[in-house]
Coordinates of C-alpha atoms in Angstrom, one line a residue:
M1 CA -122.6 16.1 -63.9
S2 CA -122.3 13.4 -61.3
T3 CA -125.4 12.5 -59.3
T4 CA -123.4 11.9 -56.1
A5 CA -124.3 13.4 -52.7
E6 CA -121.8 14.9 -50.2
P7 CA -121.0 12.4 -47.4
D8 CA -121.1 13.4 -43.7
Y9 CA -117.4 13.5 -43.2
Q10 CA -114.5 15.9 -43.7
I11 CA -111.0 15.1 -44.8
S12 CA -108.1 17.5 -44.3
K13 CA -106.2 18.5 -47.5
R14 CA -103.0 17.2 -45.9
Q15 CA -104.5 13.8 -45.3
L16 CA -106.1 13.7 -48.8
R17 CA -102.7 14.5 -50.4
R18 CA -101.1 11.7 -48.3
V19 CA -103.7 9.2 -49.4
A20 CA -103.3 10.3 -53.0
F21 CA -99.5 9.9 -53.0
S22 CA -99.6 6.6 -51.2
S23 CA -102.0 5.3 -53.8
L24 CA -99.9 6.5 -56.6
I25 CA -96.6 5.0 -55.3
G26 CA -98.1 1.6 -54.8
T27 CA -99.4 1.4 -58.4
A28 CA -96.1 2.9 -59.6
M29 CA -94.3 -0.1 -58.0
E30 CA -96.8 -2.4 -59.8
W31 CA -96.0 -1.0 -63.2
Y32 CA -92.3 -0.7 -62.4
D33 CA -92.3 -4.4 -61.7
Y34 CA -94.2 -5.5 -64.8
F35 CA -92.2 -3.4 -67.2
L36 CA -88.9 -4.3 -65.5
Y37 CA -89.6 -8.0 -65.4
G38 CA -90.8 -8.1 -69.0
L39 CA -87.7 -6.5 -70.4
F40 CA -85.3 -8.6 -68.3
A41 CA -87.2 -11.8 -69.3
A42 CA -86.2 -10.9 -72.9
L43 CA -82.7 -9.6 -72.1
V44 CA -81.1 -11.9 -69.5
F45 CA -83.3 -14.4 -67.8
N46 CA -83.0 -16.9 -70.6
E47 CA -79.2 -17.0 -70.0
L48 CA -79.2 -16.7 -66.2
F49 CA -82.1 -19.0 -65.3
F50 CA -82.7 -21.2 -68.4
P51 CA -79.2 -21.7 -69.9
T52 CA -79.5 -25.5 -70.6
F53 CA -82.1 -24.8 -73.3
D54 CA -81.4 -23.3 -76.7
P55 CA -81.8 -19.5 -76.9
V56 CA -85.3 -19.5 -78.4
A57 CA -86.6 -22.1 -75.9
G58 CA -84.9 -20.3 -73.0
T59 CA -86.5 -17.0 -74.0
M60 CA -89.9 -18.7 -74.3
L61 CA -89.5 -20.2 -70.8
S62 CA -88.5 -16.8 -69.4
F63 CA -91.6 -15.3 -70.9
L64 CA -93.7 -18.0 -69.4
S65 CA -92.3 -17.1 -66.0
F66 CA -93.5 -13.5 -66.8
G67 CA -97.0 -14.9 -67.7
V68 CA -97.3 -16.7 -64.3
G69 CA -97.9 -13.3 -62.8
F70 CA -100.9 -12.6 -64.9
I71 CA -102.4 -16.0 -64.0
A72 CA -101.9 -15.3 -60.3
R73 CA -103.6 -11.8 -60.4
P74 CA -107.2 -13.0 -60.3
I75 CA -106.4 -15.4 -57.5
G76 CA -104.9 -12.5 -55.6
A77 CA -107.9 -10.3 -56.4
V78 CA -110.2 -12.9 -54.8
L79 CA -107.9 -13.2 -51.7
F80 CA -107.2 -9.5 -51.1
G81 CA -110.6 -8.4 -52.3
H82 CA -112.1 -10.5 -49.5
L83 CA -109.7 -9.0 -47.0
G84 CA -110.3 -5.5 -48.2
D85 CA -114.1 -5.8 -47.8
R86 CA -113.8 -7.5 -44.4
I87 CA -110.8 -6.0 -42.5
G88 CA -110.5 -2.8 -44.4
R89 CA -108.7 -1.1 -47.3
K90 CA -105.8 0.2 -45.3
K91 CA -104.7 -3.0 -43.6
T92 CA -105.0 -4.9 -46.9
L93 CA -102.9 -2.4 -48.8
I94 CA -100.2 -2.6 -46.2
I95 CA -100.1 -6.4 -46.8
T96 CA -100.0 -6.0 -50.6
I97 CA -97.3 -3.4 -50.7
L98 CA -95.1 -5.5 -48.3
V99 CA -95.5 -8.6 -50.5
I100 CA -94.9 -6.6 -53.8
G101 CA -91.7 -4.9 -52.5
I102 CA -90.2 -8.0 -50.8
S103 CA -90.9 -10.4 -53.7
T104 CA -89.5 -8.0 -56.3
G105 CA -86.5 -7.2 -54.2
L106 CA -85.8 -10.9 -53.6
I107 CA -85.5 -11.5 -57.4
G108 CA -82.5 -9.2 -57.3
L109 CA -80.9 -11.5 -54.7
L110 CA -81.7 -14.8 -56.4
P111 CA -78.8 -17.2 -57.1
T112 CA -78.7 -18.1 -60.8
Y113 CA -78.8 -21.5 -62.5
A114 CA -75.0 -21.6 -62.5
V115 CA -75.1 -21.5 -58.7
I116 CA -78.0 -23.6 -57.6
G117 CA -79.1 -25.4 -60.7
A118 CA -82.8 -26.1 -61.4
A119 CA -83.9 -24.5 -58.1
A120 CA -83.1 -21.1 -59.6
P121 CA -85.9 -21.0 -62.3
I122 CA -88.3 -22.6 -59.8
L123 CA -87.6 -19.9 -57.3
L124 CA -87.9 -17.2 -60.0
A125 CA -91.3 -18.5 -61.1
A126 CA -92.4 -18.8 -57.4
L127 CA -91.5 -15.1 -56.7
R128 CA -93.2 -14.1 -59.9
F129 CA -96.4 -15.9 -58.8
I130 CA -96.3 -14.2 -55.3
Q131 CA -95.9 -10.8 -57.1
G132 CA -99.0 -11.6 -59.2
L133 CA -101.0 -12.5 -56.1
S134 CA -100.2 -9.2 -54.3
L135 CA -100.7 -7.1 -57.5
G136 CA -104.2 -8.6 -57.8
G137 CA -105.2 -6.6 -54.7
E138 CA -103.0 -3.5 -55.1
W139 CA -104.6 -1.4 -57.8
G140 CA -108.2 -1.9 -56.7
G141 CA -107.4 -1.0 -53.1
A142 CA -105.4 2.0 -54.1
V143 CA -108.3 3.3 -56.2
L144 CA -110.7 2.8 -53.3
M145 CA -108.5 4.6 -50.8
A146 CA -108.4 7.6 -53.1
V147 CA -112.0 7.6 -54.2
E148 CA -113.6 6.8 -50.8
H149 CA -111.5 9.6 -49.2
A150 CA -112.1 12.2 -51.8
P151 CA -114.8 15.0 -51.8
V152 CA -117.6 14.2 -54.2
K153 CA -116.8 16.9 -56.7
Q154 CA -113.1 15.7 -57.0
R155 CA -113.6 12.0 -56.9
S156 CA -112.4 11.5 -60.5
F157 CA -109.4 13.8 -60.0
Y158 CA -108.2 11.9 -56.9
G159 CA -109.4 8.5 -58.3
A160 CA -107.0 9.1 -61.2
M161 CA -104.0 9.2 -58.8
P162 CA -103.3 5.4 -58.9
Q163 CA -103.4 5.6 -62.7
Y164 CA -100.4 7.9 -62.7
G165 CA -98.5 4.8 -61.5
S166 CA -98.5 3.5 -65.1
P167 CA -96.4 6.4 -66.6
V168 CA -94.4 6.9 -63.4
G169 CA -93.5 3.2 -63.2
T170 CA -92.8 3.0 -66.9
V171 CA -90.5 6.0 -66.9
T172 CA -88.7 4.9 -63.7
S173 CA -88.1 1.4 -65.0
S174 CA -87.0 2.7 -68.4
G175 CA -84.5 5.1 -66.8
V176 CA -83.1 2.5 -64.4
I177 CA -82.7 0.0 -67.2
A178 CA -81.0 2.6 -69.4
L179 CA -78.5 3.3 -66.7
V180 CA -77.6 -0.4 -65.9
T181 CA -77.3 -1.3 -69.6
L182 CA -74.4 1.3 -69.8
L183 CA -72.3 -1.2 -67.8
P184 CA -69.9 -3.5 -69.7
D185 CA -71.7 -6.7 -70.7
E186 CA -69.7 -8.8 -68.2
Q187 CA -70.6 -6.6 -65.2
F188 CA -74.2 -6.3 -66.4
M189 CA -74.7 -10.0 -66.5
A190 CA -72.8 -10.6 -63.3
W191 CA -74.5 -8.1 -61.0
G192 CA -75.8 -5.1 -62.9
W193 CA -79.2 -6.7 -63.8
R194 CA -79.9 -7.1 -60.0
L195 CA -79.8 -3.4 -59.2
P196 CA -83.2 -2.4 -60.7
F197 CA -84.9 -5.2 -58.6
L198 CA -83.1 -4.1 -55.5
V199 CA -84.5 -0.6 -55.9
S200 CA -87.9 -2.0 -54.9
F201 CA -86.7 -2.2 -51.3
L202 CA -86.2 1.5 -51.3
L203 CA -89.6 2.1 -52.9
L204 CA -91.2 -0.3 -50.4
G205 CA -89.8 1.8 -47.5
I206 CA -91.4 5.0 -48.9
A207 CA -94.7 3.4 -49.7
L208 CA -95.0 1.6 -46.3
Y209 CA -94.2 4.8 -44.4
L210 CA -97.0 6.7 -46.3
R211 CA -99.6 3.9 -45.9
L212 CA -99.0 3.5 -42.2
R213 CA -99.9 7.2 -41.8
V214 CA -103.2 7.3 -43.7
E215 CA -106.5 6.5 -42.1
E216 CA -109.1 3.9 -43.1
T217 CA -111.7 5.2 -45.6
P218 CA -114.8 6.9 -44.0
L219 CA -117.1 4.9 -46.3
F220 CA -115.7 1.6 -45.1
R221 CA -115.8 2.7 -41.5
Q222 CA -119.5 3.5 -41.9
V223 CA -120.3 0.1 -43.4
S224 CA -118.2 -1.9 -40.9
K225 CA -119.9 -0.3 -37.9
S226 CA -123.3 -1.8 -38.8
D227 CA -121.9 -5.0 -40.4
T228 CA -121.5 -7.9 -37.9
S229 CA -122.5 -10.7 -40.3
K230 CA -120.1 -13.5 -41.5
R231 CA -120.8 -12.6 -45.1
I232 CA -118.6 -13.5 -48.1
P233 CA -118.1 -10.4 -50.2
L234 CA -117.4 -12.5 -53.4
V235 CA -120.7 -14.3 -53.1
E236 CA -122.5 -11.0 -52.6
L237 CA -120.7 -9.6 -55.6
F238 CA -122.0 -12.2 -58.0
Q239 CA -125.4 -12.2 -56.4
H240 CA -126.0 -8.5 -57.0
S241 CA -123.5 -7.4 -59.6
G242 CA -122.5 -10.3 -61.9
V243 CA -123.4 -8.5 -65.1
R244 CA -121.4 -5.4 -64.0
V245 CA -118.4 -7.7 -63.5
L246 CA -118.6 -8.7 -67.1
I247 CA -119.0 -5.1 -68.2
V248 CA -115.8 -4.1 -66.4
I249 CA -113.9 -7.0 -67.8
V250 CA -114.8 -5.9 -71.4
M251 CA -114.3 -2.2 -70.7
S252 CA -111.0 -2.4 -68.8
L253 CA -109.1 -4.5 -71.4
F254 CA -107.5 -1.4 -72.9
A255 CA -105.7 -0.7 -69.6
S256 CA -103.5 -3.8 -69.9
G257 CA -104.1 -5.2 -73.4
G258 CA -103.7 -1.8 -75.1
F259 CA -100.7 -0.9 -73.0
F260 CA -98.8 -4.1 -73.6
L261 CA -99.7 -4.0 -77.3
M262 CA -98.1 -0.6 -77.6
T263 CA -95.1 -1.4 -75.4
V264 CA -94.2 -5.1 -75.8
Y265 CA -95.6 -5.8 -79.3
A266 CA -95.0 -2.5 -81.0
V267 CA -91.5 -2.2 -79.6
N268 CA -90.7 -5.7 -80.7
Y269 CA -92.1 -4.8 -84.2
G270 CA -90.0 -1.6 -84.3
E271 CA -86.8 -3.5 -83.4
N272 CA -87.2 -6.7 -85.5
V273 CA -89.2 -5.4 -88.5
L274 CA -88.2 -1.8 -88.8
N275 CA -84.7 -2.3 -87.4
I276 CA -84.9 0.7 -85.0
A277 CA -82.4 0.7 -82.2
A278 CA -83.6 -0.5 -78.8
S279 CA -82.4 2.7 -77.2
T280 CA -84.6 4.8 -79.6
L281 CA -87.6 2.6 -78.8
L282 CA -87.0 3.1 -75.1
V283 CA -87.2 6.8 -75.7
A284 CA -90.5 6.3 -77.5
T285 CA -92.0 4.5 -74.5
M286 CA -90.8 7.3 -72.2
I287 CA -92.4 10.0 -74.4
G288 CA -95.6 7.9 -74.5
A289 CA -95.6 7.6 -70.7
A290 CA -95.4 11.4 -70.5
L291 CA -98.3 11.8 -72.9
E292 CA -100.2 9.2 -71.0
A293 CA -99.8 11.2 -67.8
V294 CA -101.2 14.3 -69.5
G295 CA -104.1 12.2 -70.7
I296 CA -104.8 10.9 -67.2
Y297 CA -104.9 14.4 -65.9
V298 CA -107.3 15.5 -68.7
G299 CA -109.5 12.5 -68.3
G300 CA -109.8 12.8 -64.5
N301 CA -110.7 16.5 -64.7
L302 CA -113.2 16.0 -67.5
A303 CA -114.9 13.2 -65.5
D304 CA -115.5 15.5 -62.5
R305 CA -117.2 18.0 -64.9
F306 CA -119.3 15.5 -66.8
H307 CA -119.3 11.8 -65.7
P308 CA -116.6 9.1 -65.6
W309 CA -118.5 6.7 -67.9
K310 CA -119.0 9.5 -70.6
V311 CA -115.3 10.3 -70.6
V312 CA -114.3 6.6 -70.9
A313 CA -116.9 6.1 -73.7
W314 CA -116.1 9.0 -75.9
S315 CA -112.4 8.9 -75.4
G316 CA -112.5 5.2 -76.3
I317 CA -114.2 6.2 -79.6
A318 CA -111.6 8.9 -80.2
S319 CA -108.8 6.4 -79.5
F320 CA -110.3 4.0 -82.0
A321 CA -110.1 6.7 -84.6
L322 CA -106.4 7.5 -83.6
T323 CA -105.6 3.8 -84.1
F324 CA -105.5 4.4 -87.9
V325 CA -103.0 7.2 -87.4
V326 CA -100.8 4.9 -85.2
V327 CA -100.8 2.2 -87.8
W328 CA -100.0 4.7 -90.6
L329 CA -97.0 6.1 -88.6
L330 CA -95.7 2.6 -87.9
A331 CA -96.3 1.4 -91.5
S332 CA -94.3 4.3 -92.8
G333 CA -91.1 2.6 -91.9
D334 CA -89.5 5.9 -90.9
P335 CA -87.8 5.6 -87.5
I336 CA -89.0 9.1 -86.4
L337 CA -92.6 8.5 -87.5
A338 CA -92.6 5.1 -85.9
V339 CA -91.4 6.5 -82.6
C340 CA -94.3 9.1 -82.9
G341 CA -96.7 6.2 -83.5
I342 CA -95.6 4.3 -80.5
A343 CA -95.7 7.4 -78.3
L344 CA -99.2 8.4 -79.6
G345 CA -100.5 4.8 -79.1
I346 CA -99.4 4.8 -75.4
G347 CA -100.4 8.4 -74.8
M348 CA -104.0 8.1 -76.1
L349 CA -104.7 5.4 -73.5
G350 CA -104.4 8.0 -70.7
V351 CA -107.7 9.9 -71.2
P352 CA -110.0 6.8 -70.7
Y353 CA -107.6 5.4 -68.1
G354 CA -107.8 8.5 -65.9
P355 CA -111.5 8.1 -64.8
L356 CA -111.5 4.3 -65.0
G357 CA -110.9 3.6 -61.3
T358 CA -113.6 6.0 -60.2
L359 CA -116.1 4.5 -62.7
L360 CA -115.3 1.0 -61.4
S361 CA -115.8 2.0 -57.8
Q362 CA -119.2 3.5 -58.7
L363 CA -120.4 0.2 -60.2
F364 CA -120.2 -1.8 -56.9
G365 CA -121.7 -1.4 -53.5
T366 CA -119.4 -0.5 -50.6
R367 CA -119.9 -3.9 -48.8
Y368 CA -118.3 -5.8 -51.8
R369 CA -116.6 -2.9 -53.7
Y370 CA -113.0 -4.1 -53.1
S371 CA -113.8 -7.6 -54.4
G372 CA -115.8 -6.2 -57.4
V373 CA -113.1 -3.8 -58.6
A374 CA -110.2 -6.2 -57.9
V375 CA -111.7 -9.3 -59.4
S376 CA -113.2 -7.8 -62.5
Y377 CA -110.1 -5.6 -63.3
N378 CA -107.6 -8.4 -62.8
I379 CA -109.5 -10.9 -64.9
S380 CA -109.4 -8.3 -67.6
G381 CA -105.7 -7.8 -66.8
M382 CA -105.0 -11.5 -67.2
V383 CA -106.6 -11.5 -70.6
G384 CA -104.7 -8.4 -71.6
G385 CA -101.4 -10.0 -70.7
F386 CA -101.9 -12.4 -73.7
V387 CA -102.7 -9.7 -76.2
P388 CA -99.1 -9.3 -77.5
S389 CA -99.1 -13.1 -78.2
A390 CA -102.4 -12.8 -80.0
A391 CA -101.0 -9.9 -82.0
L392 CA -98.0 -12.0 -83.0
A393 CA -100.2 -14.9 -84.1
L394 CA -102.4 -12.5 -86.1
A395 CA -99.3 -10.9 -87.7
T396 CA -98.1 -14.3 -88.8
A397 CA -101.5 -15.0 -90.5
L398 CA -101.3 -11.6 -92.1
N399 CA -97.7 -12.1 -93.4
G400 CA -96.2 -9.7 -90.8
S401 CA -98.5 -6.8 -91.5
V402 CA -98.6 -4.0 -88.9
W403 CA -102.4 -4.2 -89.3
A404 CA -102.3 -7.0 -86.7
L405 CA -101.6 -4.3 -84.1
G406 CA -104.2 -2.0 -85.7
I407 CA -107.0 -4.5 -85.7
L408 CA -106.5 -5.6 -82.1
L409 CA -106.0 -2.1 -80.8
G410 CA -109.1 -0.9 -82.6
I411 CA -111.2 -3.7 -81.2
I412 CA -109.9 -3.1 -77.7
M413 CA -110.8 0.6 -77.8
L414 CA -114.3 -0.1 -79.2
M415 CA -114.8 -2.6 -76.3
A416 CA -113.8 0.2 -73.9
A417 CA -116.4 2.5 -75.4
V418 CA -119.2 -0.1 -75.5
G419 CA -118.4 -1.2 -72.0
A420 CA -118.6 2.4 -70.8
F421 CA -121.9 3.0 -72.4
L422 CA -123.2 -0.2 -70.7
A423 CA -121.8 1.0 -67.4
G424 CA -123.6 4.4 -67.9
A425 CA -126.9 2.6 -68.5
A426 CA -126.4 0.5 -65.3
L427 CA -125.7 3.7 -63.3
N428 CA -128.7 5.4 -64.7
R429 CA -130.9 2.5 -63.6
R430 CA -129.2 2.5 -60.1
P431 CA -128.3 6.2 -59.2
E432 CA -127.5 5.1 -55.7
L433 CA -124.4 3.3 -57.0
A434 CA -123.0 6.6 -58.4
A435 CA -123.6 8.1 -54.9
G436 CA -121.1 5.6 -53.5
E437 CA -123.5 3.6 -51.4

């Protein structure tokens, strides 16, 4: 069981539900954006924004614009982590959600290369960079809003709320893309591709309304009352918790690297090697997202009964074992079994992902917690963004073998387990961290 102690504040159930939902919708926007941009980078951006290059080079450049967001995330984590620790979680999250929603929506309004020439891809890359900056502060802040408001005995349950953003964002983006691709090709290329990005303006309105109505976290209010120094949270972070930052980077790689391996790389493998229809693979990702949501629920509840680090550690080991099943299903060459393999690979990530946010929040003190969670998680996320490329390089060395996916996914899940055991050891040495001090 957790060693946490009950804090001296009470939160109404209504306020707690509002905090939880506002945290969820922000991270849902984050995953909606990433999945949406990644698919359109492959489908249309090469023709709309990089038409002067041959198709392969244009696709590579469109993927590079996708990668810009990963590079920007650690920078955004430093920026918004500092703000979150100095001016508060609520104010910072209002800024991040505004920047995410506006920058994503503006992509849907961008003139193409045919209209403004070379300025079009430059503006696209700039908006992508701005998205990455804001996303660097979004997930960590959303987790802290949920965890720092929650009762001690339900911290993992509520701390899992931002993680539901992954399946919700994936299903929403998949559904919207499925609808717009029903348009005739000419209409899709002319204006249909813009619609999913414009939906972000609607999501922004909902998220902003909710975030304006929630209160600052009680833990931050307690710290800020007695803190009048001109401290720099990032400096404090590395002075007191540098080793824990490294642990989180190793442990959290599955959240991005594992996910993109099972969506971007596995879907590409299914389409190009197994010749499975793209629509069928889209169904596989949606089923996987539903399974992931179930896993998040299970992981969050188990973590409140036992301890977040134990759930991440042992589910990481279980996921390592399931990696062999995933590879076997994909290697069968049967479309139905391959779909099951992709869905299982995505779904199994849910159990360790559920309590991850709560575990990260326990590893860092309140004074620099936003910086600690945001910086470590987003460095890991940046590395994870390049995992599909690493899988492609390994597959080339292995003559196209599906074991390229299996090897990398297995290593990533073992890293999650090892990192969680190390986190548990750190918390056992410093029980006051688990108490949220």
